[in-house]
Amino acid sequence: MRFPKAQLVFVVGVLLATWAHAGLFEDDEARKAILDLRQRVEKLRADTDQIQTSSKDENAGLGRGLLELQRQMELLRADLASLRGVNEKVAKDVADLQQHNKDEAQSLSERLSKLEPAKVSVDGVEFVVTPAEKRDYEAALAVFRKGDFVNAQSQFSGFLSRYPGSGYALTALFWLGNAQYATRDYKEAIVNFRSLIAKNPEHLRAPEAVLSVANCQLELKDSKGARTTLTNLIKAYPQSEAAVAAKERLASLK
Protein backbone atom coordinates (compact mmCIF):
# COMPACT_ATOMS: atom_id res chain seq x y z
CA MET A 1 0.00 0.00 0.00
CA ARG A 2 1.42 3.40 -0.88
CA PHE A 3 1.13 6.63 1.28
CA PRO A 4 1.96 9.87 -0.43
CA LYS A 5 4.34 12.05 1.61
CA ALA A 6 1.93 14.95 1.82
CA GLN A 7 -0.74 12.70 3.34
CA LEU A 8 1.77 11.29 5.84
CA VAL A 9 2.86 14.75 7.02
CA PHE A 10 -0.73 15.75 7.38
CA VAL A 11 -1.51 12.77 9.65
CA VAL A 12 1.50 13.40 11.84
CA GLY A 13 0.64 17.07 12.16
CA VAL A 14 -2.90 16.31 13.23
CA LEU A 15 -1.73 13.91 15.93
CA LEU A 16 0.81 16.37 17.40
CA ALA A 17 -1.68 19.19 17.37
CA THR A 18 -4.21 17.03 19.12
CA TRP A 19 -1.80 16.03 21.88
CA ALA A 20 -0.49 19.56 22.40
CA HIS A 21 -3.92 20.94 22.54
CA ALA A 22 -5.06 18.45 25.10
CA GLY A 23 -2.14 19.26 27.53
CA LEU A 24 -2.97 16.12 29.46
CA PHE A 25 0.30 14.24 29.12
CA GLU A 26 3.12 14.31 31.58
CA ASP A 27 6.63 14.98 30.30
CA ASP A 28 7.74 11.32 30.29
CA GLU A 29 4.65 10.12 28.74
CA ALA A 30 4.87 12.92 26.21
CA ARG A 31 8.46 12.03 25.26
CA LYS A 32 7.52 8.38 25.04
CA ALA A 33 4.59 9.20 22.86
CA ILE A 34 6.74 11.44 20.69
CA LEU A 35 9.38 8.70 20.31
CA ASP A 36 6.72 6.17 19.53
CA LEU A 37 5.15 8.49 17.08
CA ARG A 38 8.54 9.23 15.50
CA GLN A 39 9.23 5.51 15.14
CA ARG A 40 5.89 5.01 13.51
CA VAL A 41 6.52 7.93 11.20
CA GLU A 42 9.96 6.59 10.32
CA LYS A 43 8.48 3.17 9.69
CA LEU A 44 5.80 4.67 7.52
CA ARG A 45 8.46 6.64 5.63
CA ALA A 46 10.59 3.52 5.23
CA ASP A 47 7.60 1.54 4.04
CA THR A 48 6.71 4.30 1.64
CA ASP A 49 10.27 4.47 0.31
CA GLN A 50 10.36 0.70 -0.06
CA ILE A 51 7.07 0.72 -1.90
CA GLN A 52 8.30 3.50 -4.18
CA THR A 53 11.54 1.65 -4.78
CA SER A 54 9.65 -1.56 -5.57
CA SER A 55 7.37 0.36 -7.87
CA LYS A 56 10.35 1.87 -9.67
CA ASP A 57 11.93 -1.58 -9.99
CA GLU A 58 8.68 -3.02 -11.32
CA ASN A 59 8.34 -0.17 -13.82
CA ALA A 60 11.94 -0.59 -14.86
CA GLY A 61 11.35 -4.35 -15.27
CA LEU A 62 8.28 -3.74 -17.32
CA GLY A 63 10.20 -1.27 -19.48
CA ARG A 64 12.96 -3.76 -20.06
CA GLY A 65 10.38 -6.43 -20.83
CA LEU A 66 8.72 -4.17 -23.38
CA LEU A 67 12.05 -3.37 -24.97
CA GLU A 68 12.92 -7.08 -25.15
CA LEU A 69 9.51 -7.82 -26.63
CA GLN A 70 9.99 -5.11 -29.23
CA ARG A 71 13.46 -6.48 -30.03
CA GLN A 72 12.08 -9.97 -30.49
CA MET A 73 9.28 -8.63 -32.70
CA GLU A 74 11.86 -6.85 -34.87
CA LEU A 75 13.84 -10.06 -35.13
CA LEU A 76 10.70 -11.94 -36.15
CA ARG A 77 9.91 -9.28 -38.77
CA ALA A 78 13.44 -9.56 -40.14
CA ASP A 79 13.21 -13.37 -40.23
CA LEU A 80 9.82 -13.16 -41.97
CA ALA A 81 11.19 -10.74 -44.57
CA SER A 82 14.17 -13.02 -45.14
CA LEU A 83 11.91 -16.06 -45.58
CA ARG A 84 9.70 -14.12 -47.99
CA GLY A 85 12.80 -13.21 -50.03
CA VAL A 86 13.94 -16.84 -50.05
CA ASN A 87 10.51 -18.01 -51.17
CA GLU A 88 10.44 -15.48 -54.01
CA LYS A 89 13.91 -16.57 -55.16
CA VAL A 90 12.91 -20.25 -55.04
CA ALA A 91 9.76 -19.49 -57.03
CA LYS A 92 11.82 -17.60 -59.65
CA ASP A 93 14.39 -20.42 -59.83
CA VAL A 94 11.60 -22.96 -60.37
CA ALA A 95 10.03 -20.81 -63.10
CA ASP A 96 13.42 -20.37 -64.80
CA LEU A 97 14.10 -24.11 -64.61
CA GLN A 98 10.69 -24.93 -66.11
CA GLN A 99 11.26 -22.47 -68.98
CA HIS A 100 14.76 -23.91 -69.53
CA ASN A 101 13.37 -27.46 -69.69
CA LYS A 102 10.65 -26.32 -72.10
CA ASP A 103 13.20 -24.64 -74.38
CA GLU A 104 15.44 -27.71 -74.29
CA ALA A 105 12.54 -30.01 -75.16
CA GLN A 106 11.52 -27.78 -78.08
CA SER A 107 15.11 -27.56 -79.33
CA LEU A 108 15.49 -31.35 -79.10
CA SER A 109 12.21 -31.87 -80.96
CA GLU A 110 13.37 -29.50 -83.73
CA ARG A 111 16.73 -31.30 -84.01
CA LEU A 112 15.06 -34.70 -84.16
CA SER A 113 12.58 -33.52 -86.79
CA LYS A 114 15.54 -32.57 -89.01
CA LEU A 115 16.81 -36.16 -88.77
CA GLU A 116 13.50 -37.87 -89.42
CA PRO A 117 12.67 -39.16 -92.92
CA ALA A 118 10.14 -37.08 -94.84
CA LYS A 119 7.72 -37.82 -97.66
CA VAL A 120 8.30 -35.97 -100.95
CA SER A 121 6.72 -36.01 -104.41
CA VAL A 122 8.88 -35.62 -107.53
CA ASP A 123 7.83 -36.16 -111.17
CA GLY A 124 4.51 -37.62 -110.05
CA VAL A 125 6.13 -40.16 -107.72
CA GLU A 126 5.77 -40.00 -103.94
CA PHE A 127 8.44 -41.52 -101.74
CA VAL A 128 10.28 -41.12 -98.42
CA VAL A 129 13.77 -39.63 -98.16
CA THR A 130 16.19 -38.80 -95.40
CA PRO A 131 16.98 -35.14 -94.66
CA ALA A 132 20.54 -35.61 -96.04
CA GLU A 133 19.23 -37.27 -99.21
CA LYS A 134 16.79 -34.44 -99.85
CA ARG A 135 19.43 -31.82 -99.12
CA ASP A 136 21.99 -33.34 -101.54
CA TYR A 137 19.47 -33.75 -104.36
CA GLU A 138 18.19 -30.19 -104.04
CA ALA A 139 21.78 -28.88 -103.92
CA ALA A 140 22.65 -30.67 -107.20
CA LEU A 141 19.49 -29.40 -108.86
CA ALA A 142 20.24 -25.86 -107.72
CA VAL A 143 23.68 -26.07 -109.36
CA PHE A 144 22.08 -27.29 -112.62
CA ARG A 145 19.55 -24.45 -112.59
CA LYS A 146 22.39 -21.95 -112.19
CA GLY A 147 23.77 -23.24 -115.52
CA ASP A 148 26.90 -24.70 -113.93
CA PHE A 149 26.57 -27.99 -115.87
CA VAL A 150 30.07 -29.28 -115.13
CA ASN A 151 29.55 -29.09 -111.39
CA ALA A 152 25.98 -30.34 -111.85
CA GLN A 153 27.34 -33.55 -113.40
CA SER A 154 29.65 -34.02 -110.43
CA GLN A 155 26.83 -33.35 -107.98
CA PHE A 156 24.35 -35.75 -109.59
CA SER A 157 26.99 -38.48 -110.11
CA GLY A 158 27.94 -38.21 -106.47
CA PHE A 159 24.31 -38.31 -105.44
CA LEU A 160 23.65 -41.51 -107.45
CA SER A 161 26.72 -43.14 -105.91
CA ARG A 162 25.62 -42.27 -102.37
CA TYR A 163 21.91 -43.03 -102.81
CA PRO A 164 21.56 -45.71 -105.57
CA GLY A 165 18.14 -46.78 -104.31
CA SER A 166 16.78 -43.27 -103.75
CA GLY A 167 13.39 -42.22 -105.04
CA TYR A 168 15.25 -39.32 -106.64
CA ALA A 169 17.50 -41.71 -108.66
CA LEU A 170 15.60 -41.73 -111.99
CA THR A 171 15.06 -37.98 -111.92
CA ALA A 172 18.74 -37.53 -111.03
CA LEU A 173 19.66 -39.63 -114.11
CA PHE A 174 17.50 -37.35 -116.26
CA TRP A 175 19.21 -34.19 -115.03
CA LEU A 176 22.64 -35.80 -115.22
CA GLY A 177 22.01 -36.68 -118.88
CA ASN A 178 20.88 -33.13 -119.60
CA ALA A 179 23.98 -31.69 -117.90
CA GLN A 180 26.16 -33.99 -120.05
CA TYR A 181 24.27 -32.98 -123.16
CA ALA A 182 24.88 -29.31 -122.26
CA THR A 183 28.64 -30.00 -122.07
CA ARG A 184 28.54 -31.99 -125.34
CA ASP A 185 29.23 -35.31 -123.62
CA TYR A 186 26.56 -36.95 -125.83
CA LYS A 187 27.66 -40.57 -125.44
CA GLU A 188 27.49 -40.48 -121.65
CA ALA A 189 24.23 -38.58 -121.85
CA ILE A 190 22.74 -41.36 -124.01
CA VAL A 191 23.87 -43.96 -121.47
CA ASN A 192 22.11 -42.19 -118.62
CA PHE A 193 18.93 -41.40 -120.57
CA ARG A 194 18.64 -45.04 -121.62
CA SER A 195 19.32 -46.16 -118.07
CA LEU A 196 16.34 -44.12 -116.91
CA ILE A 197 14.10 -45.57 -119.65
CA ALA A 198 15.19 -49.14 -118.95
CA LYS A 199 14.55 -48.87 -115.22
CA ASN A 200 11.09 -47.37 -115.60
CA PRO A 201 9.58 -46.85 -119.07
CA GLU A 202 6.47 -45.38 -117.44
CA HIS A 203 8.37 -42.66 -115.61
CA LEU A 204 7.10 -39.15 -116.25
CA ARG A 205 10.49 -38.17 -117.67
CA ALA A 206 10.81 -41.22 -119.95
CA PRO A 207 9.38 -39.59 -123.15
CA GLU A 208 11.70 -36.58 -122.71
CA ALA A 209 14.61 -38.97 -122.12
CA VAL A 210 13.89 -40.77 -125.44
CA LEU A 211 13.71 -37.45 -127.24
CA SER A 212 17.01 -36.43 -125.61
CA VAL A 213 18.62 -39.67 -126.88
CA ALA A 214 17.53 -38.76 -130.40
CA ASN A 215 18.97 -35.26 -129.97
CA CYS A 216 22.30 -36.72 -128.84
CA GLN A 217 22.32 -39.05 -131.87
CA LEU A 218 21.73 -36.10 -134.15
CA GLU A 219 24.62 -34.25 -132.49
CA LEU A 220 26.76 -37.36 -133.10
CA LYS A 221 25.66 -37.33 -136.78
CA ASP A 222 23.76 -40.60 -136.29
CA SER A 223 20.69 -39.60 -138.31
CA LYS A 224 19.59 -43.18 -138.85
CA GLY A 225 19.72 -43.96 -135.20
CA ALA A 226 17.91 -40.70 -134.37
CA ARG A 227 15.17 -41.46 -136.86
CA THR A 228 14.63 -44.89 -135.30
CA THR A 229 14.56 -43.41 -131.82
CA LEU A 230 12.05 -40.72 -132.77
CA THR A 231 9.81 -43.26 -134.48
CA ASN A 232 9.87 -45.50 -131.42
CA LEU A 233 9.09 -42.46 -129.22
CA ILE A 234 5.97 -41.64 -131.21
CA LYS A 235 4.78 -45.25 -130.93
CA ALA A 236 5.57 -45.64 -127.23
CA TYR A 237 4.30 -42.28 -126.03
CA PRO A 238 1.87 -41.02 -128.68
CA GLN A 239 0.05 -38.62 -126.31
CA SER A 240 3.17 -36.95 -124.91
CA GLU A 241 4.55 -33.54 -125.76
CA ALA A 242 7.80 -35.31 -126.63
CA ALA A 243 5.95 -37.22 -129.37
CA VAL A 244 4.81 -33.93 -130.91
CA ALA A 245 8.41 -32.71 -130.96
CA ALA A 246 9.53 -36.09 -132.38
CA LYS A 247 7.14 -35.73 -135.31
CA GLU A 248 8.54 -32.27 -136.09
CA ARG A 249 12.09 -33.63 -135.95
CA LEU A 250 11.24 -36.53 -138.25
CA ALA A 251 9.66 -34.14 -140.73
CA SER A 252 12.82 -32.01 -140.70
CA LEU A 253 14.98 -35.08 -141.31
CA LYS A 254 13.22 -35.98 -144.57
CSV table of C-alpha atoms in Angstrom, one decimal:
chain,number,residue,atom,x,y,z
A,1,MET,CA,0.0,0.0,0.0
A,2,ARG,CA,1.4,3.4,-0.9
A,3,PHE,CA,1.1,6.6,1.3
A,4,PRO,CA,2.0,9.9,-0.4
A,5,LYS,CA,4.3,12.0,1.6
A,6,ALA,CA,1.9,15.0,1.8
A,7,GLN,CA,-0.7,12.7,3.3
A,8,LEU,CA,1.8,11.3,5.8
A,9,VAL,CA,2.9,14.7,7.0
A,10,PHE,CA,-0.7,15.8,7.4
A,11,VAL,CA,-1.5,12.8,9.7
A,12,VAL,CA,1.5,13.4,11.8
A,13,GLY,CA,0.6,17.1,12.2
A,14,VAL,CA,-2.9,16.3,13.2
A,15,LEU,CA,-1.7,13.9,15.9
A,16,LEU,CA,0.8,16.4,17.4
A,17,ALA,CA,-1.7,19.2,17.4
A,18,THR,CA,-4.2,17.0,19.1
A,19,TRP,CA,-1.8,16.0,21.9
A,20,ALA,CA,-0.5,19.6,22.4
A,21,HIS,CA,-3.9,20.9,22.5
A,22,ALA,CA,-5.1,18.5,25.1
A,23,GLY,CA,-2.1,19.3,27.5
A,24,LEU,CA,-3.0,16.1,29.5
A,25,PHE,CA,0.3,14.2,29.1
A,26,GLU,CA,3.1,14.3,31.6
A,27,ASP,CA,6.6,15.0,30.3
A,28,ASP,CA,7.7,11.3,30.3
A,29,GLU,CA,4.6,10.1,28.7
A,30,ALA,CA,4.9,12.9,26.2
A,31,ARG,CA,8.5,12.0,25.3
A,32,LYS,CA,7.5,8.4,25.0
A,33,ALA,CA,4.6,9.2,22.9
A,34,ILE,CA,6.7,11.4,20.7
A,35,LEU,CA,9.4,8.7,20.3
A,36,ASP,CA,6.7,6.2,19.5
A,37,LEU,CA,5.2,8.5,17.1
A,38,ARG,CA,8.5,9.2,15.5
A,39,GLN,CA,9.2,5.5,15.1
A,40,ARG,CA,5.9,5.0,13.5
A,41,VAL,CA,6.5,7.9,11.2
A,42,GLU,CA,10.0,6.6,10.3
A,43,LYS,CA,8.5,3.2,9.7
A,44,LEU,CA,5.8,4.7,7.5
A,45,ARG,CA,8.5,6.6,5.6
A,46,ALA,CA,10.6,3.5,5.2
A,47,ASP,CA,7.6,1.5,4.0
A,48,THR,CA,6.7,4.3,1.6
A,49,ASP,CA,10.3,4.5,0.3
A,50,GLN,CA,10.4,0.7,-0.1
A,51,ILE,CA,7.1,0.7,-1.9
A,52,GLN,CA,8.3,3.5,-4.2
A,53,THR,CA,11.5,1.6,-4.8
A,54,SER,CA,9.7,-1.6,-5.6
A,55,SER,CA,7.4,0.4,-7.9
A,56,LYS,CA,10.3,1.9,-9.7
A,57,ASP,CA,11.9,-1.6,-10.0
A,58,GLU,CA,8.7,-3.0,-11.3
A,59,ASN,CA,8.3,-0.2,-13.8
A,60,ALA,CA,11.9,-0.6,-14.9
A,61,GLY,CA,11.3,-4.3,-15.3
A,62,LEU,CA,8.3,-3.7,-17.3
A,63,GLY,CA,10.2,-1.3,-19.5
A,64,ARG,CA,13.0,-3.8,-20.1
A,65,GLY,CA,10.4,-6.4,-20.8
A,66,LEU,CA,8.7,-4.2,-23.4
A,67,LEU,CA,12.0,-3.4,-25.0
A,68,GLU,CA,12.9,-7.1,-25.2
A,69,LEU,CA,9.5,-7.8,-26.6
A,70,GLN,CA,10.0,-5.1,-29.2
A,71,ARG,CA,13.5,-6.5,-30.0
A,72,GLN,CA,12.1,-10.0,-30.5
A,73,MET,CA,9.3,-8.6,-32.7
A,74,GLU,CA,11.9,-6.9,-34.9
A,75,LEU,CA,13.8,-10.1,-35.1
A,76,LEU,CA,10.7,-11.9,-36.2
A,77,ARG,CA,9.9,-9.3,-38.8
A,78,ALA,CA,13.4,-9.6,-40.1
A,79,ASP,CA,13.2,-13.4,-40.2
A,80,LEU,CA,9.8,-13.2,-42.0
A,81,ALA,CA,11.2,-10.7,-44.6
A,82,SER,CA,14.2,-13.0,-45.1
A,83,LEU,CA,11.9,-16.1,-45.6
A,84,ARG,CA,9.7,-14.1,-48.0
A,85,GLY,CA,12.8,-13.2,-50.0
A,86,VAL,CA,13.9,-16.8,-50.0
A,87,ASN,CA,10.5,-18.0,-51.2
A,88,GLU,CA,10.4,-15.5,-54.0
A,89,LYS,CA,13.9,-16.6,-55.2
A,90,VAL,CA,12.9,-20.3,-55.0
A,91,ALA,CA,9.8,-19.5,-57.0
A,92,LYS,CA,11.8,-17.6,-59.7
A,93,ASP,CA,14.4,-20.4,-59.8
A,94,VAL,CA,11.6,-23.0,-60.4
A,95,ALA,CA,10.0,-20.8,-63.1
A,96,ASP,CA,13.4,-20.4,-64.8
A,97,LEU,CA,14.1,-24.1,-64.6
A,98,GLN,CA,10.7,-24.9,-66.1
A,99,GLN,CA,11.3,-22.5,-69.0
A,100,HIS,CA,14.8,-23.9,-69.5
A,101,ASN,CA,13.4,-27.5,-69.7
A,102,LYS,CA,10.6,-26.3,-72.1
A,103,ASP,CA,13.2,-24.6,-74.4
A,104,GLU,CA,15.4,-27.7,-74.3
A,105,ALA,CA,12.5,-30.0,-75.2
A,106,GLN,CA,11.5,-27.8,-78.1
A,107,SER,CA,15.1,-27.6,-79.3
A,108,LEU,CA,15.5,-31.4,-79.1
A,109,SER,CA,12.2,-31.9,-81.0
A,110,GLU,CA,13.4,-29.5,-83.7
A,111,ARG,CA,16.7,-31.3,-84.0
A,112,LEU,CA,15.1,-34.7,-84.2
A,113,SER,CA,12.6,-33.5,-86.8
A,114,LYS,CA,15.5,-32.6,-89.0
A,115,LEU,CA,16.8,-36.2,-88.8
A,116,GLU,CA,13.5,-37.9,-89.4
A,117,PRO,CA,12.7,-39.2,-92.9
A,118,ALA,CA,10.1,-37.1,-94.8
A,119,LYS,CA,7.7,-37.8,-97.7
A,120,VAL,CA,8.3,-36.0,-100.9
A,121,SER,CA,6.7,-36.0,-104.4
A,122,VAL,CA,8.9,-35.6,-107.5
A,123,ASP,CA,7.8,-36.2,-111.2
A,124,GLY,CA,4.5,-37.6,-110.0
A,125,VAL,CA,6.1,-40.2,-107.7
A,126,GLU,CA,5.8,-40.0,-103.9
A,127,PHE,CA,8.4,-41.5,-101.7
A,128,VAL,CA,10.3,-41.1,-98.4
A,129,VAL,CA,13.8,-39.6,-98.2
A,130,THR,CA,16.2,-38.8,-95.4
A,131,PRO,CA,17.0,-35.1,-94.7
A,132,ALA,CA,20.5,-35.6,-96.0
A,133,GLU,CA,19.2,-37.3,-99.2
A,134,LYS,CA,16.8,-34.4,-99.9
A,135,ARG,CA,19.4,-31.8,-99.1
A,136,ASP,CA,22.0,-33.3,-101.5
A,137,TYR,CA,19.5,-33.7,-104.4
A,138,GLU,CA,18.2,-30.2,-104.0
A,139,ALA,CA,21.8,-28.9,-103.9
A,140,ALA,CA,22.6,-30.7,-107.2
A,141,LEU,CA,19.5,-29.4,-108.9
A,142,ALA,CA,20.2,-25.9,-107.7
A,143,VAL,CA,23.7,-26.1,-109.4
A,144,PHE,CA,22.1,-27.3,-112.6
A,145,ARG,CA,19.5,-24.4,-112.6
A,146,LYS,CA,22.4,-22.0,-112.2
A,147,GLY,CA,23.8,-23.2,-115.5
A,148,ASP,CA,26.9,-24.7,-113.9
A,149,PHE,CA,26.6,-28.0,-115.9
A,150,VAL,CA,30.1,-29.3,-115.1
A,151,ASN,CA,29.5,-29.1,-111.4
A,152,ALA,CA,26.0,-30.3,-111.8
A,153,GLN,CA,27.3,-33.5,-113.4
A,154,SER,CA,29.7,-34.0,-110.4
A,155,GLN,CA,26.8,-33.3,-108.0
A,156,PHE,CA,24.3,-35.7,-109.6
A,157,SER,CA,27.0,-38.5,-110.1
A,158,GLY,CA,27.9,-38.2,-106.5
A,159,PHE,CA,24.3,-38.3,-105.4
A,160,LEU,CA,23.6,-41.5,-107.4
A,161,SER,CA,26.7,-43.1,-105.9
A,162,ARG,CA,25.6,-42.3,-102.4
A,163,TYR,CA,21.9,-43.0,-102.8
A,164,PRO,CA,21.6,-45.7,-105.6
A,165,GLY,CA,18.1,-46.8,-104.3
A,166,SER,CA,16.8,-43.3,-103.7
A,167,GLY,CA,13.4,-42.2,-105.0
A,168,TYR,CA,15.3,-39.3,-106.6
A,169,ALA,CA,17.5,-41.7,-108.7
A,170,LEU,CA,15.6,-41.7,-112.0
A,171,THR,CA,15.1,-38.0,-111.9
A,172,ALA,CA,18.7,-37.5,-111.0
A,173,LEU,CA,19.7,-39.6,-114.1
A,174,PHE,CA,17.5,-37.4,-116.3
A,175,TRP,CA,19.2,-34.2,-115.0
A,176,LEU,CA,22.6,-35.8,-115.2
A,177,GLY,CA,22.0,-36.7,-118.9
A,178,ASN,CA,20.9,-33.1,-119.6
A,179,ALA,CA,24.0,-31.7,-117.9
A,180,GLN,CA,26.2,-34.0,-120.1
A,181,TYR,CA,24.3,-33.0,-123.2
A,182,ALA,CA,24.9,-29.3,-122.3
A,183,THR,CA,28.6,-30.0,-122.1
A,184,ARG,CA,28.5,-32.0,-125.3
A,185,ASP,CA,29.2,-35.3,-123.6
A,186,TYR,CA,26.6,-36.9,-125.8
A,187,LYS,CA,27.7,-40.6,-125.4
A,188,GLU,CA,27.5,-40.5,-121.6
A,189,ALA,CA,24.2,-38.6,-121.8
A,190,ILE,CA,22.7,-41.4,-124.0
A,191,VAL,CA,23.9,-44.0,-121.5
A,192,ASN,CA,22.1,-42.2,-118.6
A,193,PHE,CA,18.9,-41.4,-120.6
A,194,ARG,CA,18.6,-45.0,-121.6
A,195,SER,CA,19.3,-46.2,-118.1
A,196,LEU,CA,16.3,-44.1,-116.9
A,197,ILE,CA,14.1,-45.6,-119.7
A,198,ALA,CA,15.2,-49.1,-118.9
A,199,LYS,CA,14.5,-48.9,-115.2
A,200,ASN,CA,11.1,-47.4,-115.6
A,201,PRO,CA,9.6,-46.8,-119.1
A,202,GLU,CA,6.5,-45.4,-117.4
A,203,HIS,CA,8.4,-42.7,-115.6
A,204,LEU,CA,7.1,-39.1,-116.2
A,205,ARG,CA,10.5,-38.2,-117.7
A,206,ALA,CA,10.8,-41.2,-119.9
A,207,PRO,CA,9.4,-39.6,-123.1
A,208,GLU,CA,11.7,-36.6,-122.7
A,209,ALA,CA,14.6,-39.0,-122.1
A,210,VAL,CA,13.9,-40.8,-125.4
A,211,LEU,CA,13.7,-37.5,-127.2
A,212,SER,CA,17.0,-36.4,-125.6
A,213,VAL,CA,18.6,-39.7,-126.9
A,214,ALA,CA,17.5,-38.8,-130.4
A,215,ASN,CA,19.0,-35.3,-130.0
A,216,CYS,CA,22.3,-36.7,-128.8
A,217,GLN,CA,22.3,-39.1,-131.9
A,218,LEU,CA,21.7,-36.1,-134.2
A,219,GLU,CA,24.6,-34.2,-132.5
A,220,LEU,CA,26.8,-37.4,-133.1
A,221,LYS,CA,25.7,-37.3,-136.8
A,222,ASP,CA,23.8,-40.6,-136.3
A,223,SER,CA,20.7,-39.6,-138.3
A,224,LYS,CA,19.6,-43.2,-138.9
A,225,GLY,CA,19.7,-44.0,-135.2
A,226,ALA,CA,17.9,-40.7,-134.4
A,227,ARG,CA,15.2,-41.5,-136.9
A,228,THR,CA,14.6,-44.9,-135.3
A,229,THR,CA,14.6,-43.4,-131.8
A,230,LEU,CA,12.0,-40.7,-132.8
A,231,THR,CA,9.8,-43.3,-134.5
A,232,ASN,CA,9.9,-45.5,-131.4
A,233,LEU,CA,9.1,-42.5,-129.2
A,234,ILE,CA,6.0,-41.6,-131.2
A,235,LYS,CA,4.8,-45.3,-130.9
A,236,ALA,CA,5.6,-45.6,-127.2
A,237,TYR,CA,4.3,-42.3,-126.0
A,238,PRO,CA,1.9,-41.0,-128.7
A,239,GLN,CA,0.1,-38.6,-126.3
A,240,SER,CA,3.2,-36.9,-124.9
A,241,GLU,CA,4.6,-33.5,-125.8
A,242,ALA,CA,7.8,-35.3,-126.6
A,243,ALA,CA,5.9,-37.2,-129.4
A,244,VAL,CA,4.8,-33.9,-130.9
A,245,ALA,CA,8.4,-32.7,-131.0
A,246,ALA,CA,9.5,-36.1,-132.4
A,247,LYS,CA,7.1,-35.7,-135.3
A,248,GLU,CA,8.5,-32.3,-136.1
A,249,ARG,CA,12.1,-33.6,-135.9
A,250,LEU,CA,11.2,-36.5,-138.2
A,251,ALA,CA,9.7,-34.1,-140.7
A,252,SER,CA,12.8,-32.0,-140.7
A,253,LEU,CA,15.0,-35.1,-141.3
A,254,LYS,CA,13.2,-36.0,-144.6
